CSV table of C-alpha atoms and ligand atoms in Angstrom, one decimal:
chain,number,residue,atom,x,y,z
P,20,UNK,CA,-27.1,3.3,4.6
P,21,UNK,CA,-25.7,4.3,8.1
P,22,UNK,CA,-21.7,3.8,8.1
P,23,UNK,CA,-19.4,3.6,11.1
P,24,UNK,CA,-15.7,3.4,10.9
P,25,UNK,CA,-14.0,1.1,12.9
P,26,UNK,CA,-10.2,1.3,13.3
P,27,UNK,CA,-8.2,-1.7,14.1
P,28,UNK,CA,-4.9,-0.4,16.6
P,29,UNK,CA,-2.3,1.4,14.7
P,30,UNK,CA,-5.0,2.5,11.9
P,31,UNK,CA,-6.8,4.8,14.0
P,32,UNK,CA,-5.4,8.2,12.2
P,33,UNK,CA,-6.1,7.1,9.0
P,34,UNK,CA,-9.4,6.3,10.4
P,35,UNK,CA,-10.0,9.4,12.0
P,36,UNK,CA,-9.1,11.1,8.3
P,37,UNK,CA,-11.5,9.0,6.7
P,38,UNK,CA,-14.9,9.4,9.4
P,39,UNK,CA,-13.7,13.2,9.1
P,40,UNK,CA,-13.6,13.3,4.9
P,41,UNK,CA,-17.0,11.0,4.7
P,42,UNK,CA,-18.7,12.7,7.9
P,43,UNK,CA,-19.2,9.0,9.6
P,44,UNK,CA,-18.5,8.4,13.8
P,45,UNK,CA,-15.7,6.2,14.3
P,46,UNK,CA,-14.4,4.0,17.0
P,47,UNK,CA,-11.6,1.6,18.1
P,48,UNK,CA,-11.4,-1.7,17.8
P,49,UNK,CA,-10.1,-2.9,21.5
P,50,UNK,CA,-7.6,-5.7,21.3
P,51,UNK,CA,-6.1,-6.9,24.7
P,52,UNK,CA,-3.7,-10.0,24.9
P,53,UNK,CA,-4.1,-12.6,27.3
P,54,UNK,CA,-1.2,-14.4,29.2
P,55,UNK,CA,-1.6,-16.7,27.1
P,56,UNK,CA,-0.9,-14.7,23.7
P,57,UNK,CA,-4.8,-15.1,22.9
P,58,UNK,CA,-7.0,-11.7,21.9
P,59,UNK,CA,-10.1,-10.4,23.0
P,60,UNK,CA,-11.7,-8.6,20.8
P,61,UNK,CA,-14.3,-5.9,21.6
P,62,UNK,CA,-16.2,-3.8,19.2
P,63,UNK,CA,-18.6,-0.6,19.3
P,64,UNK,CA,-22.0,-2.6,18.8
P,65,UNK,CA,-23.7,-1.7,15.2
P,66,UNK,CA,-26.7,0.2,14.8
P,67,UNK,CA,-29.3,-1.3,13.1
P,68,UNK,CA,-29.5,-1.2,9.7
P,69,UNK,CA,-25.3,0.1,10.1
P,70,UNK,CA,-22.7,-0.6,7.7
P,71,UNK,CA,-19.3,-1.5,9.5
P,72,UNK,CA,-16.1,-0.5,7.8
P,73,UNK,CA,-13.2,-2.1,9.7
P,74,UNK,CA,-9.9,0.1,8.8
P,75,UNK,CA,-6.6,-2.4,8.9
P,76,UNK,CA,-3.6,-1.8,6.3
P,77,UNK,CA,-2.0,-5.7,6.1
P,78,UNK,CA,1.7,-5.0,5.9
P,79,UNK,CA,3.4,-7.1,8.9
P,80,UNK,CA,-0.1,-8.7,8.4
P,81,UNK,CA,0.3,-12.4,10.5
P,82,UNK,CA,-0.8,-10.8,14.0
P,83,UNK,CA,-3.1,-8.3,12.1
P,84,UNK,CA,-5.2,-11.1,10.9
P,85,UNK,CA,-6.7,-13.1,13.7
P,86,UNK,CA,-8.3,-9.8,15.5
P,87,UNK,CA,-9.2,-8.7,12.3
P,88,UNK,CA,-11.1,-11.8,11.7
P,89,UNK,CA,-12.8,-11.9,15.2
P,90,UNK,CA,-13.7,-8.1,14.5
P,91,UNK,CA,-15.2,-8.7,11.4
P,92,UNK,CA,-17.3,-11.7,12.4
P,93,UNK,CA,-18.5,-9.9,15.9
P,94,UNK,CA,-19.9,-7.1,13.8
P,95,UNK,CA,-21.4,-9.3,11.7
P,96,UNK,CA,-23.2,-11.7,14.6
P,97,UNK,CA,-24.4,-8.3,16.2
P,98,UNK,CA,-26.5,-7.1,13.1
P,99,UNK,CA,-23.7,-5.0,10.7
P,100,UNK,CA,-25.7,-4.9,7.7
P,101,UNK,CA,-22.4,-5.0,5.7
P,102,UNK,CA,-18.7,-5.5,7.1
P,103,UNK,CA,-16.4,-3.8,4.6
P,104,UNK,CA,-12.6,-3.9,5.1
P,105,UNK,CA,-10.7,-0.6,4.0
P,106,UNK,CA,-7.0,-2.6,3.9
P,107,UNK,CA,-5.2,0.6,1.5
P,108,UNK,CA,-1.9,-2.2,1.9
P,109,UNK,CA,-2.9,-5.5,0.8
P,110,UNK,CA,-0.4,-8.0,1.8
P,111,UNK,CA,1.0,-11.5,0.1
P,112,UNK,CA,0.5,-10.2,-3.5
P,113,UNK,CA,3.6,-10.9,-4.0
P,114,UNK,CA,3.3,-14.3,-3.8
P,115,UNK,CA,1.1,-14.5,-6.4
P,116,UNK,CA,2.8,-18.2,-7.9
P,117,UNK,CA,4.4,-21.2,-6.8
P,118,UNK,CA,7.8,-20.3,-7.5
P,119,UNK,CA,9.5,-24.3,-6.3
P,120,UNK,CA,7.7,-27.2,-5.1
P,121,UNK,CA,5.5,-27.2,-1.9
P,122,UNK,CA,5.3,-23.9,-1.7
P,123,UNK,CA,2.2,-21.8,-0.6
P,124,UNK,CA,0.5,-19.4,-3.4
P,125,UNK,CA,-0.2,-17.0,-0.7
P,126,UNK,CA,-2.2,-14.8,-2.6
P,127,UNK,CA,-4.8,-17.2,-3.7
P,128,UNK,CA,-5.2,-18.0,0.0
P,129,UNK,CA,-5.2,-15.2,1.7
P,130,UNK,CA,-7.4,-13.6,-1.1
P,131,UNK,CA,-9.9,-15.9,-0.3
P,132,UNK,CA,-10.0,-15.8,3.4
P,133,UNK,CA,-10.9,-12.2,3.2
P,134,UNK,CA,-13.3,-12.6,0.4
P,135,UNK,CA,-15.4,-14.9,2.9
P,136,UNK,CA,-15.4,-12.4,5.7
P,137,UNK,CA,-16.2,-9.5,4.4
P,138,UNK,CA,-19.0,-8.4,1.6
P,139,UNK,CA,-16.4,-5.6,-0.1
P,140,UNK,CA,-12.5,-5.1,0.3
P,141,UNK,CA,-10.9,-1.9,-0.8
P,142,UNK,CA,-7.0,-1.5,-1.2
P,143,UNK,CA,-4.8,1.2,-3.1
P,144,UNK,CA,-2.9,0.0,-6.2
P,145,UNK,CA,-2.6,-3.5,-5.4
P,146,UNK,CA,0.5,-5.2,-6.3
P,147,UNK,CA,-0.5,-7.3,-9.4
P,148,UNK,CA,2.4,-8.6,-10.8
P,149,UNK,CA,1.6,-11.9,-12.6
P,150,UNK,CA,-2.1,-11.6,-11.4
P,151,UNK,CA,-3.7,-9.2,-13.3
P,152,UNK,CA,-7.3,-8.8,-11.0
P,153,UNK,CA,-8.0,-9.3,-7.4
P,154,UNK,CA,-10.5,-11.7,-8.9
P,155,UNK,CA,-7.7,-13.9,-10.0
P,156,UNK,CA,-6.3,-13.8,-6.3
P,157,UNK,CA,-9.3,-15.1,-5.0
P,158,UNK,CA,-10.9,-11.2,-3.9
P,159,UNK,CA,-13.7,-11.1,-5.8
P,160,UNK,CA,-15.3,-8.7,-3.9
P,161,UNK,CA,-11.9,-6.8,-4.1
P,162,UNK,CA,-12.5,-3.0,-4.8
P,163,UNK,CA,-9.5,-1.0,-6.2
P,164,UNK,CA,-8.4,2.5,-5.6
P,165,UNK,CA,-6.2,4.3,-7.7
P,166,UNK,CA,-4.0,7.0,-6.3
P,167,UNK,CA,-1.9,8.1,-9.5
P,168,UNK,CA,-3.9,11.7,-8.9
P,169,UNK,CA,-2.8,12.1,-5.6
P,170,UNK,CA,1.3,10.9,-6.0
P,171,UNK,CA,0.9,13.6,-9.4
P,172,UNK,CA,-0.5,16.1,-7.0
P,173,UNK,CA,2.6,16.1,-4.7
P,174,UNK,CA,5.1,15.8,-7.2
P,175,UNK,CA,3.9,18.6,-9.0
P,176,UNK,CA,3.7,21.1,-5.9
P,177,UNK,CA,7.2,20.6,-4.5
P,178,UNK,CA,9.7,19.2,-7.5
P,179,UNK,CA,9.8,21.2,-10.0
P,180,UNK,CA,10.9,20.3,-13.0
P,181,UNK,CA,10.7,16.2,-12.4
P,182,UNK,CA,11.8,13.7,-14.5
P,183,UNK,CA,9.9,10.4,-13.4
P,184,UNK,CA,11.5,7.3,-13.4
P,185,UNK,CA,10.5,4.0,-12.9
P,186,UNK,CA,12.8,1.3,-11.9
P,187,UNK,CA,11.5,-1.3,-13.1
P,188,UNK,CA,8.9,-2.5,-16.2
P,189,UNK,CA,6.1,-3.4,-13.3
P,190,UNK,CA,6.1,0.7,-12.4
P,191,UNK,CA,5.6,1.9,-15.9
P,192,UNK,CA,2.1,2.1,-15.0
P,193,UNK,CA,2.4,4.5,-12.4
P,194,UNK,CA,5.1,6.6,-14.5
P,195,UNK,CA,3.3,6.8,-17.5
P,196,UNK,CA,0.5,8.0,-15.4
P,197,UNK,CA,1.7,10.7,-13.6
P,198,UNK,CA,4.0,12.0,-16.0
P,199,UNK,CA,0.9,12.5,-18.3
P,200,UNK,CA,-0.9,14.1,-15.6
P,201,UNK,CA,1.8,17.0,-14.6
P,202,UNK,CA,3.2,17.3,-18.3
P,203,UNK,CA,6.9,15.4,-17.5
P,204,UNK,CA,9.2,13.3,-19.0
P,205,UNK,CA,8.7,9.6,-17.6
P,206,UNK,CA,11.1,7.1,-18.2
P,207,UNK,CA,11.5,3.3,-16.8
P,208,UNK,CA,14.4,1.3,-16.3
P,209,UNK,CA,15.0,-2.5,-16.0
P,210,UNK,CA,15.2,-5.2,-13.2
P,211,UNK,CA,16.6,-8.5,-13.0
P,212,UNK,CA,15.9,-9.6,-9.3
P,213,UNK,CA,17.9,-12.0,-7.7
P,214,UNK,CA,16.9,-12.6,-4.2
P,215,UNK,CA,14.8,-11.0,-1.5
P,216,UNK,CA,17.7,-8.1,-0.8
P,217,UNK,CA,19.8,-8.4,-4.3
P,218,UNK,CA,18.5,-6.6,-7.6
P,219,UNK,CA,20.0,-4.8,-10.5
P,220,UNK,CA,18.8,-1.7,-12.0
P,221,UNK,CA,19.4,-0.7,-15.8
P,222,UNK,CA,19.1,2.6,-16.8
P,223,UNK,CA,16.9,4.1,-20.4
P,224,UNK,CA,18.5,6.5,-22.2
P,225,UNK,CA,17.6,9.5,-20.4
P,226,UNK,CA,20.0,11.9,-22.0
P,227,UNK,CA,16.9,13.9,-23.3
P,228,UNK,CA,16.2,15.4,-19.8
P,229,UNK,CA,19.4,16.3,-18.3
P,230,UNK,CA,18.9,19.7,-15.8
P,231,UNK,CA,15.5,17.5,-14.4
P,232,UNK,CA,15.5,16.5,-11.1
P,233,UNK,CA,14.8,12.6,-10.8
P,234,UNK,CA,12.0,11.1,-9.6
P,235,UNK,CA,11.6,7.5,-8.6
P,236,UNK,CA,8.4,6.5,-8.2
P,237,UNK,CA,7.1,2.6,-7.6
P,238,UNK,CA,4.1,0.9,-6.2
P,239,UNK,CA,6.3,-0.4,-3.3
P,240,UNK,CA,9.6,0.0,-0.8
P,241,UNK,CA,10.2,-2.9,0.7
P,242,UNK,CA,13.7,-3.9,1.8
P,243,UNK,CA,15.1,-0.7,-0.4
P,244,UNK,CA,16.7,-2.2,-2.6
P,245,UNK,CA,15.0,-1.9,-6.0
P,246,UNK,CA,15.2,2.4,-5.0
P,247,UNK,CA,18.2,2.1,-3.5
P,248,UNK,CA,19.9,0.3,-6.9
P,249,UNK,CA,17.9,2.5,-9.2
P,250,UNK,CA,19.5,5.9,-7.1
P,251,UNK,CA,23.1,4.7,-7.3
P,252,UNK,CA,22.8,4.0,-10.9
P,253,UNK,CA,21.7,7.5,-11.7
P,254,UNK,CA,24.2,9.0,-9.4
P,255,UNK,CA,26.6,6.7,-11.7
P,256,UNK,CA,25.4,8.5,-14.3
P,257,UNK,CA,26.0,12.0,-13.3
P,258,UNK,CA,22.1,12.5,-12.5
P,259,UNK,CA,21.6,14.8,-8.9
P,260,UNK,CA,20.1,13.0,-5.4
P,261,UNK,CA,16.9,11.6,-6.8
P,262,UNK,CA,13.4,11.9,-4.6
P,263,UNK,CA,11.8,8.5,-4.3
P,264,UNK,CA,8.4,8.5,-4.3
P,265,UNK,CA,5.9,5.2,-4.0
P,266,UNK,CA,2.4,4.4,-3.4
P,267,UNK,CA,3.3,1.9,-0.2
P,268,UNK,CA,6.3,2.5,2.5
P,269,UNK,CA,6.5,-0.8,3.5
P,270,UNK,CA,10.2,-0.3,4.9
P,271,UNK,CA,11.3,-3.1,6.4
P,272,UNK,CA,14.0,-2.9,8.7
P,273,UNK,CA,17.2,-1.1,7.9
P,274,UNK,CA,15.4,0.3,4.5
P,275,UNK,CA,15.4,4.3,4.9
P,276,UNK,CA,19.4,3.9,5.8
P,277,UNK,CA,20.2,2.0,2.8
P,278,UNK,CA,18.4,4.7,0.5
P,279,UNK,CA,20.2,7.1,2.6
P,280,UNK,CA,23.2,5.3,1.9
P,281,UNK,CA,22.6,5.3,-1.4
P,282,UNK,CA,22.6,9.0,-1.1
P,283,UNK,CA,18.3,9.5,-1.6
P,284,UNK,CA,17.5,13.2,-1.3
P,285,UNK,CA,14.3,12.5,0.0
P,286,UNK,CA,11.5,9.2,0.4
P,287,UNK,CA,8.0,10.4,0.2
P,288,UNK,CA,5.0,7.8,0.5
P,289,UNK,CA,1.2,7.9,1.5
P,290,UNK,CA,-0.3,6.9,4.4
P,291,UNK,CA,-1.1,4.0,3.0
P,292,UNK,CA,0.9,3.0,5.9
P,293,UNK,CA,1.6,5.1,8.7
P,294,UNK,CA,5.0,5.7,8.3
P,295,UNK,CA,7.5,8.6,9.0
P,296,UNK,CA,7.8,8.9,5.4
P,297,UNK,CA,3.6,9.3,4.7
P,298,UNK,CA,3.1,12.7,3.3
P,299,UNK,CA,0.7,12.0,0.4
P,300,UNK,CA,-3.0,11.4,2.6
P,301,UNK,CA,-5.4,8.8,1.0
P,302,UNK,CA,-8.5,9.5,3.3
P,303,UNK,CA,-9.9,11.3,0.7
P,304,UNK,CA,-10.1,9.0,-2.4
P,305,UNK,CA,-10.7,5.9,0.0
P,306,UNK,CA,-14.0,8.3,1.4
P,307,UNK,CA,-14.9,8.8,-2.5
P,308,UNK,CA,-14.2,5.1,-2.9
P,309,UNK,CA,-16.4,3.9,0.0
P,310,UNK,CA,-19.5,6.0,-1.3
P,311,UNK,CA,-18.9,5.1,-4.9
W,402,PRP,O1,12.2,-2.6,-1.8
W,402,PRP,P1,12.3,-4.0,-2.5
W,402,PRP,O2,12.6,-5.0,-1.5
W,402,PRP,O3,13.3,-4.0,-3.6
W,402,PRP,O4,10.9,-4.4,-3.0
W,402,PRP,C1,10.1,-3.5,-3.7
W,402,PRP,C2,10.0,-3.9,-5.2
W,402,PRP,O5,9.5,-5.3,-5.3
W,402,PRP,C3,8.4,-5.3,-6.1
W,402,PRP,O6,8.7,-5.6,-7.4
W,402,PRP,P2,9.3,-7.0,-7.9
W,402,PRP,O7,8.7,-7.3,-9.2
W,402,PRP,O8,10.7,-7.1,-7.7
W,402,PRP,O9,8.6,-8.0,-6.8
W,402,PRP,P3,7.9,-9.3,-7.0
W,402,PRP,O10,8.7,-10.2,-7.9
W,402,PRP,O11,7.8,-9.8,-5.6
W,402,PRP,O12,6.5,-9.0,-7.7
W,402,PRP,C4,7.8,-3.9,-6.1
W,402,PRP,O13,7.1,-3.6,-7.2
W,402,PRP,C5,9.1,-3.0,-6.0
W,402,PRP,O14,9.6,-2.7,-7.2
């Protein structure tokens, strides 16, 4: 089937990777605002018999979504014989229950809404915390990517002799991971969380390894504060600057100076996002994905 990428604005070098890695054109998705705060869409037409892959990671996702959704259901009234959405950041996992009364499950409906637009959805390690599928967020034609290979890969050529830590039970899965794949020590701490900016980390044992250099890796950086916790605890402990290292930068505001505060050596994610901090590329396993 013929394929076209279509990048939504702020995706387009991720995009660009991706139409490069699978050998597919790719084109813009035009958004212009009106006085009045309303879009106008405009896409590049389909081909008949074309496949249209709409590119949009969803972190900051509430103005992402409405031109998203006139995207995807242009391409569709003009002929796409399949709208796919490559969204490598899938947002409102995390609200994945209703934690008091009256609350939204966000998950469940945002899972949905996609799942009526578009015929497949791919994301990179999605954050399933108390949801164990996409299925049970309502994405049922939710396609995961793993990226364990690719966060190993980078570890491996610039750390040498890591130690990779998890700060909490949720990232054991990525640890356990990657520490088999580059033949390291991985270790995972514990969490209690008790707000949106207010965490504590609790350190293993990790007497074992002393001389490593420490590795945090997690699934996501949000406000900081899980890394930031988990690096002052090791420094605590006599451990050197540890690299932090996660699948999704989603950095809100004011997150790279608190990890810097809590004196981070370094904050490496992929491009996932496109962040300053996006040095691990994803084009290639979402192209393998896409053709799979
Ligand atoms: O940078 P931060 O603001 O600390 O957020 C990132 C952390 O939050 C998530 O876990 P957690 O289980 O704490 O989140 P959840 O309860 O929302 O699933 C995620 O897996 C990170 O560990």
């Amino acid at each position: 089937m013929k394929r076209r990428i279509h990048a939504l604005p702020g995706n387009q070098a991720l995009a660009e990777d991706l139409a490069r890695h699978g050998g597919w054109p790719w084109t813009t998705v035009q958004v212009r605002r009106f006085p009045d705060e309303e879009s106008l869409v405009t896409v590049t037409p389909p081909e008949k018999g074309e496949e249209a892959v709409l590119v949009c990671t969803l972190d900051r996702p509430d103005p992402k979504l409405l031109p998203l959704l006139l995207a995807a259901g242009t391409l569709r009234e003009l002929g796409a014989a399949r709208v796919v959405l490559v969204a490598p950041y899938l947002a409102y996992l995390r609200q994945d229950a209703r934690f008091h009364p009256g609350e939204a499950v966000a998950a469940g409906i945002f899972g949905r809404l996609l799942d009526g637009l578009f015929d497949a959805v791919l994301t990179v390690d999605p954050h399933l915390h108390r949801l164990r599928t996409l299925a049970e967020a309502g994405l049922s034609r939710g396609r995961v990517v793993h990226v364990a290979a690719d966060l190993a890969a980078w570890i491996a050529a610039h750390v040498a002799h890591p130690l990779i830590l998890g700060p909490d039970a949720e990232s054991a899965q990525w640890v356990h991971e990657v520490a088999a794949r580059i033949d390291a020590p991985g270790a995972v701490a514990s969490k209690v969380r008790h707000g949106d900016r207010a965490v504590t980390v609790t350190l293993p044992d990790l007497s074992a390894w002393r001389g490593r250099t420490p590795v945090l890796l997690d699934d996501i950086i949000a406000s900081g504060h899980t890394m930031a916790e988990a690096a002052r605890a090791l420094r605590a402990a006599g451990w050197p600057t540890p690299i932090c290292v996660a699948v999704h930068g989603v950095l809100a505001e004011g997150a790279l100076d608190l990890l810097r505060s809590a004196d981070v050596a370094r904050v490496v994610t992929t491009d996932s996002i496109a962040q300053h901090t996006a040095r691990i590329r994803l084009a290639g396993a979402l192209a393998t994905a896409l053709d799979a």
